PDB file of C-alpha atoms in Angstrom:
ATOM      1  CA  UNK A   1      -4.570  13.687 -12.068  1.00 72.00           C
ATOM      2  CA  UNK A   2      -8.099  13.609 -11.342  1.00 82.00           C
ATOM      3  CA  UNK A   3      -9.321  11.056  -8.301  1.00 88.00           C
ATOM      4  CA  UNK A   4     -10.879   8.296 -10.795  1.00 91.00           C
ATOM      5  CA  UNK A   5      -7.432   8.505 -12.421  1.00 94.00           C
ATOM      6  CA  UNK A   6      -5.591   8.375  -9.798  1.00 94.00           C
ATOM      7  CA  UNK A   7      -7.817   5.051  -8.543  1.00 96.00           C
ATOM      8  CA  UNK A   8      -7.605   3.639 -11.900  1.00 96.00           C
ATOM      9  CA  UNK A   9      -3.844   3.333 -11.525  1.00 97.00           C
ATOM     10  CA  UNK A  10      -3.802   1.887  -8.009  1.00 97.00           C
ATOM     11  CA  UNK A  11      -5.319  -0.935  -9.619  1.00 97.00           C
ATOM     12  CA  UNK A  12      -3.442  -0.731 -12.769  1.00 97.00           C
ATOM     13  CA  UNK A  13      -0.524  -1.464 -10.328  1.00 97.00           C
ATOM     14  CA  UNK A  14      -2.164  -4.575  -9.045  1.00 96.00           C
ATOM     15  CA  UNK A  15      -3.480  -6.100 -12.844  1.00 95.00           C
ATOM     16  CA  UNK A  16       0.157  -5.127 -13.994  1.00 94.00           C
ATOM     17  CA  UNK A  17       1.666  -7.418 -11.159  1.00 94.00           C
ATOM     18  CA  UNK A  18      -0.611 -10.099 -11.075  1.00 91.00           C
ATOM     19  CA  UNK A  19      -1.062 -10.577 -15.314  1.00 91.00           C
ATOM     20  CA  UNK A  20       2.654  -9.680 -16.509  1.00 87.00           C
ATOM     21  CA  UNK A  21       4.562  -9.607 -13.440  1.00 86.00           C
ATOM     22  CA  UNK A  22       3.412 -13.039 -11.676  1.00 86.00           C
ATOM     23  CA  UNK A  23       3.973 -15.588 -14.343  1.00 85.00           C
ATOM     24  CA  UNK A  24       7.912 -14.765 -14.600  1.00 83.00           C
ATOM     25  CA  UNK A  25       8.431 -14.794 -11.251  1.00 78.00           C
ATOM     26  CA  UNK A  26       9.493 -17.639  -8.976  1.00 68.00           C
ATOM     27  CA  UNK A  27       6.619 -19.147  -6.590  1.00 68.00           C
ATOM     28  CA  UNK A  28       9.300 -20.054  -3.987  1.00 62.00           C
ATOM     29  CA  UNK A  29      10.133 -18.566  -0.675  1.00 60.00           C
ATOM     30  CA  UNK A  30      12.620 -15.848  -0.694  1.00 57.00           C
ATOM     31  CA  UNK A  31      11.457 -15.854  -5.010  1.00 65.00           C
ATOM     32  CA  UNK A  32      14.827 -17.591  -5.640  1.00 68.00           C
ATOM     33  CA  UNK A  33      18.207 -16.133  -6.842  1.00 77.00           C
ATOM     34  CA  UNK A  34      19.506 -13.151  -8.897  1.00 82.00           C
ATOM     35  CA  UNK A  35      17.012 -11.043 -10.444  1.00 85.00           C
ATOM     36  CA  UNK A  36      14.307 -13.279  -9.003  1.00 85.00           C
ATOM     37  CA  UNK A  37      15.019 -12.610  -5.681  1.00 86.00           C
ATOM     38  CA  UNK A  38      15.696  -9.029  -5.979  1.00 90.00           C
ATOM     39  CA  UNK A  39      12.469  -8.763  -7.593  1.00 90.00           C
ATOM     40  CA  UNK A  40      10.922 -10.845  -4.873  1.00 88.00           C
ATOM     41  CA  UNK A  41      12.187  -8.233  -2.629  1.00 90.00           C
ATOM     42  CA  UNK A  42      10.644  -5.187  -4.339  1.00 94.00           C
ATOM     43  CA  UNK A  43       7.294  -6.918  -4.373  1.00 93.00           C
ATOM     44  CA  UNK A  44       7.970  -7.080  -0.495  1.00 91.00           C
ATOM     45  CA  UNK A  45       8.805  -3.646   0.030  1.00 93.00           C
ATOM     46  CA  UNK A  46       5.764  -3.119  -1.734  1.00 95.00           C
ATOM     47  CA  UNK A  47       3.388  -4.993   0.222  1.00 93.00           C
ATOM     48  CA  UNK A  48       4.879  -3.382   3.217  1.00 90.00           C
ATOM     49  CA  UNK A  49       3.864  -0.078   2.065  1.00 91.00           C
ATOM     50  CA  UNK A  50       0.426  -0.785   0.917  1.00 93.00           C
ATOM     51  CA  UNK A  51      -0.020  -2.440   4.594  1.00 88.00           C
ATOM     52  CA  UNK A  52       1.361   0.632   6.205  1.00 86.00           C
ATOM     53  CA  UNK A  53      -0.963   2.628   3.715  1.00 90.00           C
ATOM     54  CA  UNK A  54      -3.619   0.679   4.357  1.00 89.00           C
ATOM     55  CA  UNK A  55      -3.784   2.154   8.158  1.00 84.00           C
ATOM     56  CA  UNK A  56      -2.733   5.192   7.164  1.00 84.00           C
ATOM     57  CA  UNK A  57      -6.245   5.722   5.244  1.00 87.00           C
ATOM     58  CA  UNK A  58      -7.894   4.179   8.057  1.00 84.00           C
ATOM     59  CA  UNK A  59      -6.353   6.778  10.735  1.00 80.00           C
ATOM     60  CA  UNK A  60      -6.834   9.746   8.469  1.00 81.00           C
ATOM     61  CA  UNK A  61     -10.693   9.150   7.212  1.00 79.00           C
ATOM     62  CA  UNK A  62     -11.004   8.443  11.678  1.00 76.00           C
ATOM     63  CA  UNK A  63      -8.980  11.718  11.978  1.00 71.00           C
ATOM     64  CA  UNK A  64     -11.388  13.503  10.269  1.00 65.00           C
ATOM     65  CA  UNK A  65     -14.855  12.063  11.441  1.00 60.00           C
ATOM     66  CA  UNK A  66     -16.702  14.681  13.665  1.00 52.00           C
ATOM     67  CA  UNK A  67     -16.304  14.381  17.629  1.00 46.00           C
ATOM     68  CA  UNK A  68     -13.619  11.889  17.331  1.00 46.00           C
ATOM     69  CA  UNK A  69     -10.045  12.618  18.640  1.00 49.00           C
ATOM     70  CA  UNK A  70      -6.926  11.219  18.786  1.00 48.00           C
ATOM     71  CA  UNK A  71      -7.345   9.024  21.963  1.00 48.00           C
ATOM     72  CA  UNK A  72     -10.385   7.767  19.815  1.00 48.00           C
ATOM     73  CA  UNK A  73      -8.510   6.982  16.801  1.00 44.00           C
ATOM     74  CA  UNK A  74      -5.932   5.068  18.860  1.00 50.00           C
ATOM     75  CA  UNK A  75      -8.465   2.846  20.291  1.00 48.00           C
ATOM     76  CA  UNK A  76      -9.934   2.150  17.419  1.00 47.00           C
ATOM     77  CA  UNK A  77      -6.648   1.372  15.115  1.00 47.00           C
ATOM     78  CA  UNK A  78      -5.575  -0.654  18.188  1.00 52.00           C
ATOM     79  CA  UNK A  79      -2.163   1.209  18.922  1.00 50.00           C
ATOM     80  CA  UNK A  80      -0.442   3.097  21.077  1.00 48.00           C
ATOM     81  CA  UNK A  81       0.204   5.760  18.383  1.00 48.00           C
ATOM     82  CA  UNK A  82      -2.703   6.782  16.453  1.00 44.00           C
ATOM     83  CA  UNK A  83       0.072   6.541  13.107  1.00 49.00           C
ATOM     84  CA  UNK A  84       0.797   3.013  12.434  1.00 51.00           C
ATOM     85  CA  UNK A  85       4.141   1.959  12.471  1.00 52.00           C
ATOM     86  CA  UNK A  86       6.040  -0.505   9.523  1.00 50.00           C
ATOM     87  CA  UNK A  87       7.090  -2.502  12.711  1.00 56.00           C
ATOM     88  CA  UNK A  88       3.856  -2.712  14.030  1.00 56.00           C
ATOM     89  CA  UNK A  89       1.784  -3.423  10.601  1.00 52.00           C
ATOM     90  CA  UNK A  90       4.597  -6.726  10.862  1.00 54.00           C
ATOM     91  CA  UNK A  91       3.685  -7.587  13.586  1.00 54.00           C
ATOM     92  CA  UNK A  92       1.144  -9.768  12.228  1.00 50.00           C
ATOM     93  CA  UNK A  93       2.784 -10.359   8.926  1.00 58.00           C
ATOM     94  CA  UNK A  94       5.689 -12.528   8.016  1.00 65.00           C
ATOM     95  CA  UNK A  95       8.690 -11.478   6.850  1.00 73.00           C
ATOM     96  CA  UNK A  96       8.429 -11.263   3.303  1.00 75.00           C
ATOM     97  CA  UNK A  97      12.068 -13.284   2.498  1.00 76.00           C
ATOM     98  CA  UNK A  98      10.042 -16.136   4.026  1.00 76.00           C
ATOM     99  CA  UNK A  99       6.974 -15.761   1.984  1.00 81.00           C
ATOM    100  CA  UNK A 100       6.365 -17.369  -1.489  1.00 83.00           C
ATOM    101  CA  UNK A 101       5.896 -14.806  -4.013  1.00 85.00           C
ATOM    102  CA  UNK A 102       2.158 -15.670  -4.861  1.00 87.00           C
ATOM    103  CA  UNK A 103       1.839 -14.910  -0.954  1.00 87.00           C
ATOM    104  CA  UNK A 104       3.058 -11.236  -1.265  1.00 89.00           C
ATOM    105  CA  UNK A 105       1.280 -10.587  -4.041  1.00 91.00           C
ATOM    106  CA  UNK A 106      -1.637 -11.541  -2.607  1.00 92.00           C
ATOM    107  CA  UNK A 107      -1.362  -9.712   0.943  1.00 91.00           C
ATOM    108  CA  UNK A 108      -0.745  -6.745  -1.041  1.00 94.00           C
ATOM    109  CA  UNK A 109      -3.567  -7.010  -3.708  1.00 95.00           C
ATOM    110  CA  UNK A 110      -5.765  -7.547  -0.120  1.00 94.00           C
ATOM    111  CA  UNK A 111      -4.297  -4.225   1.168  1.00 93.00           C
ATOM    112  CA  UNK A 112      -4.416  -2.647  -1.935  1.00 96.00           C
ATOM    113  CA  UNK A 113      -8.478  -3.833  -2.222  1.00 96.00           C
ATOM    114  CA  UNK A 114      -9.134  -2.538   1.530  1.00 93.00           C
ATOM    115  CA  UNK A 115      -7.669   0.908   0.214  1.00 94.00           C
ATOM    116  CA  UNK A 116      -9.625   0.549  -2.693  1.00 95.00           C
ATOM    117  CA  UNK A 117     -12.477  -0.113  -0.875  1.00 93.00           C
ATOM    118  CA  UNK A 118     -12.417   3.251   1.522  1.00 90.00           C
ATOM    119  CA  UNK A 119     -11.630   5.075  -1.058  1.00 91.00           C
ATOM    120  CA  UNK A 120     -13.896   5.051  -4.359  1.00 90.00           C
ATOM    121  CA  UNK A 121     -17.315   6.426  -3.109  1.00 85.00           C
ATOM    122  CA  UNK A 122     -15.132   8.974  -0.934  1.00 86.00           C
ATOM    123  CA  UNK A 123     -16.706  12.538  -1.208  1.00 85.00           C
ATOM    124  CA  UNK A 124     -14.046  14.943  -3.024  1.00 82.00           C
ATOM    125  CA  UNK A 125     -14.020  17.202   0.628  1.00 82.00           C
ATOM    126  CA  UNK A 126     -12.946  13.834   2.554  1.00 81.00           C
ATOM    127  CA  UNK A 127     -10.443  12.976   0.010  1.00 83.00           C
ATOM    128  CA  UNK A 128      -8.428  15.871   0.147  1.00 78.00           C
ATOM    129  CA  UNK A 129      -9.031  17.065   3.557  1.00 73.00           C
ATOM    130  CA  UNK A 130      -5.888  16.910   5.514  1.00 67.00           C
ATOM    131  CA  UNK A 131      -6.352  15.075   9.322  1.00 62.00           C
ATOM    132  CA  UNK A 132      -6.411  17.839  11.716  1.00 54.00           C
ATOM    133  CA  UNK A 133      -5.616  15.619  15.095  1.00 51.00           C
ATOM    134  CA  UNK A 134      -2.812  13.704  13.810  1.00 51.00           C
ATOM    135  CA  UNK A 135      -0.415  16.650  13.572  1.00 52.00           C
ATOM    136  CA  UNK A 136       1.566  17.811  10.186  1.00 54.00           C
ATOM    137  CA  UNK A 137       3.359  15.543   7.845  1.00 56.00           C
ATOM    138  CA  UNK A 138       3.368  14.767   3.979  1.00 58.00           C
ATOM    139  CA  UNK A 139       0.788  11.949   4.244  1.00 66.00           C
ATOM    140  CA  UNK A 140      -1.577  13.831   5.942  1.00 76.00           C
ATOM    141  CA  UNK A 141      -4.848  13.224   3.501  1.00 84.00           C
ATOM    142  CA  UNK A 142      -6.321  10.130   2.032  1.00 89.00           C
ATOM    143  CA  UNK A 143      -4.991  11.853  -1.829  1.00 90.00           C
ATOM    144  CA  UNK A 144      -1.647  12.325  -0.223  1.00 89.00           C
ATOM    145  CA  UNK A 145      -0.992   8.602   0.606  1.00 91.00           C
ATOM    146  CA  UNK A 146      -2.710   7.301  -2.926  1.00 94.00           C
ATOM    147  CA  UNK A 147      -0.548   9.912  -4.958  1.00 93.00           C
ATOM    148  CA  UNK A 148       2.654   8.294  -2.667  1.00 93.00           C
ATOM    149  CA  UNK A 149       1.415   4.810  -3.556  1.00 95.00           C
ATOM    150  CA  UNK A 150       1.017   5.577  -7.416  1.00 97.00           C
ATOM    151  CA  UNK A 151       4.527   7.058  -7.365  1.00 96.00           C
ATOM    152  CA  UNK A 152       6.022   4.251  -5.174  1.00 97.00           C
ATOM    153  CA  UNK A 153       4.394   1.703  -7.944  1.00 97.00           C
ATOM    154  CA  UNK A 154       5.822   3.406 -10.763  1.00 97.00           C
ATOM    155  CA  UNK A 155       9.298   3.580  -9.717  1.00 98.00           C
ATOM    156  CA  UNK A 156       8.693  -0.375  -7.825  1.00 97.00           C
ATOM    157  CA  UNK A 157       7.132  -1.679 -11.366  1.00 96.00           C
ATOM    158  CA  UNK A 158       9.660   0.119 -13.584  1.00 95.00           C
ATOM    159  CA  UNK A 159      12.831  -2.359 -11.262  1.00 95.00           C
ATOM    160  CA  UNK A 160      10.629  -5.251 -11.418  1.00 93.00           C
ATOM    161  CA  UNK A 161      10.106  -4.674 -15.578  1.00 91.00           C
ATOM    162  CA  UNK A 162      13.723  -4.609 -16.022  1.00 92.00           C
ATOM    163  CA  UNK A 163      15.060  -6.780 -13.520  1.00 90.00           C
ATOM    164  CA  UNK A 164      12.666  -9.539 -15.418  1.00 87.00           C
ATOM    165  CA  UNK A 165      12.998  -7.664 -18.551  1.00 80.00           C
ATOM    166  CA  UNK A 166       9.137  -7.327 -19.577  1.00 60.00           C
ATOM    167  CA  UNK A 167       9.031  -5.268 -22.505  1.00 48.00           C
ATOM    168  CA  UNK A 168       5.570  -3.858 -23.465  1.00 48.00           C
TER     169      UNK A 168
END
């Protein structure tokens, strides 16, 4: 998939959930019972991931900035570890069972927009270059973490679809 595909679908992902998704799902806090909540749930997870995402682009366009190293990176992400953490992305987050729905969906259309954001006028050579002072690991490059995301949405948009049974 080419890298204007590839964007095209993270926000695919985001017009999906916000024009089909959003109007079946409950606005309350926890997104009620059954299939609402478990849905609610998914759209947590997700938001979780795009936040963790989110700092993982961050740390790997730092990573591979010229004259910058690790200790750099740390400073400037504000962590102890220059990879961000789920736990520590939280930190300034609520738990998502005590968020309305309309609040998840928009903390992760605002995560998904500051991806967005880094990564549409990125030159092809910064997009796949792998980070080379934050060590080895599948989501290593800035097209590593958006193909996870676009894979993650698929599989998180396909439960949502049938838990609320959207048909096309």
């Amino acid at each position: 998939m080419a890298k204007t595909e590839k964007i095209d679908a993270l926000i695919s992902t985001v017009r999906e959930l916000n024009h089909r998704v959003r109007p079946m799902l409950n606005e309350g806090i926890g997104g009620g019972q059954g299939n609402q909540a478990q849905a609610h749930t998914i759209l947590g997870e997700m938001r979780n991931r795009e936040l963790v995402a989110s700092h993982g682009v961050k740390r790997v366009m730092l990573s591979n900035r010229e004259g910058i190293d690790a200790m750099e990176i740390k400073h400037m992400m504000g962590t102890d570890d220059a990879r961000i953490t789920l736990e520590e992305a939280l930190e300034i987050h609520q738990d998502p069972e005590k968020l309305p729905t309309r609040v998840l969906l928009s903390e992760f259309g605002s995560a998904r927009e500051a991806i967005l954001s880094l990564v549409r006028e990125l030159p092809d050579e910064q997009w796949e270059a792998a980070s080379s002072t934050l060590g080895e690991g599948d989501l290593n490059s800035v097209e590593a973490i958006v193909d996870n995301l676009i894979a993650e949405d698929q599989v998180a948009v396909r439960k949502i679809n049938e838990l609320l049974t959207i048909t096309a």
